[in-house]
Short mmCIF file of C-alpha atoms and ligand atoms in Angstrom, two decimals:
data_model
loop_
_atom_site.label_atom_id
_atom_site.label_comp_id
_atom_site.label_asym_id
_atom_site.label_seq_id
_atom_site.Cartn_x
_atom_site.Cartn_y
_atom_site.Cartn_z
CA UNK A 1 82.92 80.11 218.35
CA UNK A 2 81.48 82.83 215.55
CA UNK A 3 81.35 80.67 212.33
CA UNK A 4 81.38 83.60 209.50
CA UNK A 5 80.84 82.81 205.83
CA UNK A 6 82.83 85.27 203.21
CA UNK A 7 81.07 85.88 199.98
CA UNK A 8 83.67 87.10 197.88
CA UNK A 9 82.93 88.68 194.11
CA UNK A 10 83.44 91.53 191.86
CA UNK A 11 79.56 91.87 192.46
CA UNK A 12 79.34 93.95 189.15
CA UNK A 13 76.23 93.29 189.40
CA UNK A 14 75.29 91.53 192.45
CA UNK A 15 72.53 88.87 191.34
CA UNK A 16 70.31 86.30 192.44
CA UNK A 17 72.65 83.41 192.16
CA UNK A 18 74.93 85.19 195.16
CA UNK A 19 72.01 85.63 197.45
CA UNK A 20 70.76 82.06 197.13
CA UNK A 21 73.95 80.66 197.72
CA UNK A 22 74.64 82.52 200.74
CA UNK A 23 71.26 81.43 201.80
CA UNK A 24 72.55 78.13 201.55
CA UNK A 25 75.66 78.29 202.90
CA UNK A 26 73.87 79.93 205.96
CA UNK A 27 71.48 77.13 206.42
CA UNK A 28 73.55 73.96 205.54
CA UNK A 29 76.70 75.41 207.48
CA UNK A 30 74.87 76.99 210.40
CA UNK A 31 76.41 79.83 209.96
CA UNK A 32 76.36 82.96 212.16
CA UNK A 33 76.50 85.35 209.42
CA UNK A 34 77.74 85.85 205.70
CA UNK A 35 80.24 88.85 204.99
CA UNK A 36 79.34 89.77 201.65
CA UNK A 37 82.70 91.60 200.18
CA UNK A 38 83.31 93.04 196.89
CA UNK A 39 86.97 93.15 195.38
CA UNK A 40 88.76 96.10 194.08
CA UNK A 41 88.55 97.07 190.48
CA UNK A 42 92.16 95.87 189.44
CA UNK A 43 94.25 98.99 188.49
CA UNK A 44 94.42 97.97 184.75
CA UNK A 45 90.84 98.27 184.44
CA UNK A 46 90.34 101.51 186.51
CA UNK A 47 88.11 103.80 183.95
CA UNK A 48 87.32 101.05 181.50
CA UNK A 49 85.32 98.62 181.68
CA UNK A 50 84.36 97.57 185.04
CA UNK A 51 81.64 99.57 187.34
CA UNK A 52 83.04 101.99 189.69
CA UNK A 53 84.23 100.64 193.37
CA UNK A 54 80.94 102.88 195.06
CA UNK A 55 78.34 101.46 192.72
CA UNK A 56 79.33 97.48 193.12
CA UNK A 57 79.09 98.05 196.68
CA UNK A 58 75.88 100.02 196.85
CA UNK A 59 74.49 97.51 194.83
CA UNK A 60 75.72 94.64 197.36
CA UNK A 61 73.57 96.91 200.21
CA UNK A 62 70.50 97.01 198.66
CA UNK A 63 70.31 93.63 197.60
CA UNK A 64 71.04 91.96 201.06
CA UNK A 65 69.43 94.47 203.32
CA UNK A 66 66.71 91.88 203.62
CA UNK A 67 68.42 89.54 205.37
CA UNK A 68 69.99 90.19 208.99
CA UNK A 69 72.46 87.68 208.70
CA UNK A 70 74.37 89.21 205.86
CA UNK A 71 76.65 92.25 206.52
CA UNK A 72 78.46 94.44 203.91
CA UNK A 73 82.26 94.62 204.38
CA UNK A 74 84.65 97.29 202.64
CA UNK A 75 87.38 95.23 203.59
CA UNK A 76 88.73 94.91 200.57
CA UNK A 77 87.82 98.03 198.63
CA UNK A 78 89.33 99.86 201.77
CA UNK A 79 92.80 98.06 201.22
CA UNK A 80 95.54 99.88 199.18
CA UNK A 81 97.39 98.11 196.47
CA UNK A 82 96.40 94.52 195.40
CA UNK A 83 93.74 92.73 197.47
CA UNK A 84 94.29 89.08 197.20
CA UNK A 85 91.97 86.52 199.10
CA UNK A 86 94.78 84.56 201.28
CA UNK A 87 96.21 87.83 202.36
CA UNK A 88 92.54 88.79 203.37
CA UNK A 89 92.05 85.58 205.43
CA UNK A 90 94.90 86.25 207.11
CA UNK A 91 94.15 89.60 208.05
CA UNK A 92 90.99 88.54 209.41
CA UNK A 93 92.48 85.16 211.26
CA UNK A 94 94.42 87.67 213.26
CA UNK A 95 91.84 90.00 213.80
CA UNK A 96 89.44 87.63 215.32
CA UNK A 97 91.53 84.50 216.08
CA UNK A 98 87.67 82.79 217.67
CA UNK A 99 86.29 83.01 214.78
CA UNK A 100 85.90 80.10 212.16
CA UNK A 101 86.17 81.39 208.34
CA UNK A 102 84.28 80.01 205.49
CA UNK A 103 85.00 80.59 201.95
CA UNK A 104 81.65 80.49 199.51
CA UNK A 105 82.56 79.98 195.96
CA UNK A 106 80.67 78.72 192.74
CA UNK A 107 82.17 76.02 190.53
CA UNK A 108 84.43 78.12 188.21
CA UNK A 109 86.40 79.34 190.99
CA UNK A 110 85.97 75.78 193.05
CA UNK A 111 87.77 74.53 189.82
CA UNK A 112 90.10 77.26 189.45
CA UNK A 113 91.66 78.30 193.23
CA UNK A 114 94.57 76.86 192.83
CA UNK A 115 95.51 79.58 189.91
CA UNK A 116 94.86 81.72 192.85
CA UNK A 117 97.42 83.63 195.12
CA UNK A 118 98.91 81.08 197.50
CA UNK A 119 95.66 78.30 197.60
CA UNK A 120 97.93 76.46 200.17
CA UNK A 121 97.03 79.66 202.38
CA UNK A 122 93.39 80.13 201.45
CA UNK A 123 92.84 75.87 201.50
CA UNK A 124 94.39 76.59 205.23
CA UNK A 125 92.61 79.39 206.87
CA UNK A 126 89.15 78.41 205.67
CA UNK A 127 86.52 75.70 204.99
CA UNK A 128 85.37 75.97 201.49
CA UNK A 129 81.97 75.93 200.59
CA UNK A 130 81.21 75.68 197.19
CA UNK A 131 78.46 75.35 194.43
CA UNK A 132 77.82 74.06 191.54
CA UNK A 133 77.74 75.86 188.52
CA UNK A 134 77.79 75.67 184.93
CA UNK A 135 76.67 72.29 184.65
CA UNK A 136 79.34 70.91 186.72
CA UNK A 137 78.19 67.32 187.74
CA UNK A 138 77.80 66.08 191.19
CA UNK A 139 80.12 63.40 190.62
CA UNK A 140 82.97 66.41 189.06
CA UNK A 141 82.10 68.66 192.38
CA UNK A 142 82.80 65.36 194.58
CA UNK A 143 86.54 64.59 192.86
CA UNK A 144 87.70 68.55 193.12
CA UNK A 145 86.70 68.03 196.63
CA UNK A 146 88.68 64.82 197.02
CA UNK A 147 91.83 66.24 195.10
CA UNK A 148 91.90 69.64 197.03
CA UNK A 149 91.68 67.32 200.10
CA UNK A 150 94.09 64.96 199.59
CA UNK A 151 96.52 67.48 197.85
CA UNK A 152 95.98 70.49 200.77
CA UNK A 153 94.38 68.94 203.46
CA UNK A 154 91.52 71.58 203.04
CA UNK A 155 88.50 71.38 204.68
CA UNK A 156 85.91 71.46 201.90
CA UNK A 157 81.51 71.36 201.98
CA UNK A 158 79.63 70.84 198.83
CA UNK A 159 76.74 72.47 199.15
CA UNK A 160 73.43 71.57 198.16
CA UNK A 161 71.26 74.08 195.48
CA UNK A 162 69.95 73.90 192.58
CA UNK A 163 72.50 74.92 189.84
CA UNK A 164 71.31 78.59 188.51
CA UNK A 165 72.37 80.11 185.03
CA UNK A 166 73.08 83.64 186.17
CA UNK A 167 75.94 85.53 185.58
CA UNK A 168 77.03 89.01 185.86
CA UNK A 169 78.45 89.25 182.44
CA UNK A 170 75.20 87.94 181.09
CA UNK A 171 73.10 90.79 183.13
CA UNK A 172 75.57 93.25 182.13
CA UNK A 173 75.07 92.25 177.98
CA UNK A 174 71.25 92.15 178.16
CA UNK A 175 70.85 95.59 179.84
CA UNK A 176 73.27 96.50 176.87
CA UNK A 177 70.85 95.13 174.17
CA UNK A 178 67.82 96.30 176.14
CA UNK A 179 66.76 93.42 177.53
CA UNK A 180 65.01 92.35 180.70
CA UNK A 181 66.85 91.00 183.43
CA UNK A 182 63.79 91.08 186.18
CA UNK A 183 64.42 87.34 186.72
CA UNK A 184 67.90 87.47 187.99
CA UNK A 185 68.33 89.98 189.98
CA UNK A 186 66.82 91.76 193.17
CA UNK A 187 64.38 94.29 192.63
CA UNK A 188 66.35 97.14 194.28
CA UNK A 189 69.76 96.45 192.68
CA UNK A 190 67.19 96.76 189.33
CA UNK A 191 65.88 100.24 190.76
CA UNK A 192 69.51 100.88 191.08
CA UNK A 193 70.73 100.08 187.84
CA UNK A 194 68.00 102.02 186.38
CA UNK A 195 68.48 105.37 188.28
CA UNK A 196 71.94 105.12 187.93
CA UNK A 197 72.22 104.18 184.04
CA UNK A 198 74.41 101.50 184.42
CA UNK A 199 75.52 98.73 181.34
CA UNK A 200 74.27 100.99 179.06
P1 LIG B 301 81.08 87.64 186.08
O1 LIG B 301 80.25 87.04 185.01
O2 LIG B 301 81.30 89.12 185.96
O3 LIG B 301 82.35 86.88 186.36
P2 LIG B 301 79.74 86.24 188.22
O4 LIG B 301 78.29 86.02 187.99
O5 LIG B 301 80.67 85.10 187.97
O6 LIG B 301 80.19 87.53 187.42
P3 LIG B 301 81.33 87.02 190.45
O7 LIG B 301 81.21 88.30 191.21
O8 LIG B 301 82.45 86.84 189.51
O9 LIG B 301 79.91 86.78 189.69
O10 LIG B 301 81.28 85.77 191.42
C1 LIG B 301 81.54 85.76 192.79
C2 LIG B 301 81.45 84.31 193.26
O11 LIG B 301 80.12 83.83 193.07
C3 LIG B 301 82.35 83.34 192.48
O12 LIG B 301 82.88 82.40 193.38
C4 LIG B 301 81.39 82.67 191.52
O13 LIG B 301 81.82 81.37 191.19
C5 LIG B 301 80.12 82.63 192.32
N1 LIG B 301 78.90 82.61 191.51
C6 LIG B 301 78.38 83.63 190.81
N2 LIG B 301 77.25 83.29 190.19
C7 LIG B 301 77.02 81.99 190.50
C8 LIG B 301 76.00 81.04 190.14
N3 LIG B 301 75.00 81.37 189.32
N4 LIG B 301 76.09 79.79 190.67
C9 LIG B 301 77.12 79.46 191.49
N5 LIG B 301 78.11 80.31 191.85
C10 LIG B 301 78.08 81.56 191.36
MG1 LIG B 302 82.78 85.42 187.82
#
């Protein structure tokens, strides 16, 4: 059976902190491949403040191109209307009913899914695999796990990295004040960003 890890994200940008934890998740898990799939810019926030749909997504390419284990999917962006991740499992559950799904997530979201649209769904159509973040203990990570268990029967792997402060929203401010942000993420997606003047 296919065992397929989905690395969900508005990828605005992609970074270095996505990459190594689908490196993880593809080691620790054994998985046969990670789906790396960027979500559609929410309606309210078309022309404002969030990078265009075709950027986010070229961005994804470049940065995992190295790797022949991760694949780009559009099978979000290519959705109409609202995208939400428990109608996307299910989509893909019936589309390949072999296959075993995985769910990557950092902390924040780890500690937040059951805000999401129907976690009962999400908690039931895939293993989560999540990863510290933040400065989330171990010991914090390990009772999430054990409540999301308990309370939805999910299937739930913590998985093992080194926590790293990265996040988009930083990258995006310190391109905005001109600073360098070499460290966190792939040399293409910086290429990218440069030729394309984005965060400006
Ligand atoms: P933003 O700051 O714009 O929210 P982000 O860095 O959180 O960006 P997202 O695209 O929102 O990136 O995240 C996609 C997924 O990757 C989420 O599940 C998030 O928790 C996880 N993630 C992102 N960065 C890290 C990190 N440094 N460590 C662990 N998980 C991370
Ligand atoms: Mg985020």
């Amino acid at each position: 059976m296919e065992r397929i890890g989905i690395m969900g994200g508005t990828f605005d940008p992609i970074h270095s902190g996505h990459l190594a934890m689908a490196e993880a998740a593809l080691e620790q898990v054994e998985l046969d491949k990670v789906l790396f799939m960027p979500s559609k810019t929410p309606p309210h926030k078309r022309h404002s403040d969030v990078t265009g749909e075709r950027e986010r997504a070229e961005m994804v390419q470049c940065a995992i191109s190295y790797n022949p284990r991760f694949e780009f999917s559009d099978f979000e962006l290519k959705r109409y209307g609202l995208t939400y991740t428990a109608d996307t499992l299910a989509l893909l559950q019936q589309q390949k009913p072999d296959c075993v799904w995985y769910f990557i997530m950092g902390g924040d979201s780890f500690f937040h899914v059951e805000k999401w649209y129907h976690p009962e769904e999400i908690l039931r159509l895939s293993t989560i695999l999540a990863v510290s973040r933040d400065g989330l203990s171990q010991e914090e990570m390990e009772r999430q796990k054990a409540f999301l268990e308990e309370k939805y029967q999910a299937k739930i792997q913590l998985l093992s990295m080194p926590q790293m402060d990265i996040s988009s929203t930083e990258i995006r401010s310190k391109i905005a004040l001109g600073d360098e942000v070499c460290d966190m993420v792939p040399e293409s997606v910086m290429t990218y960003i440069d030729e394309h003047g984005l965060y400006r």
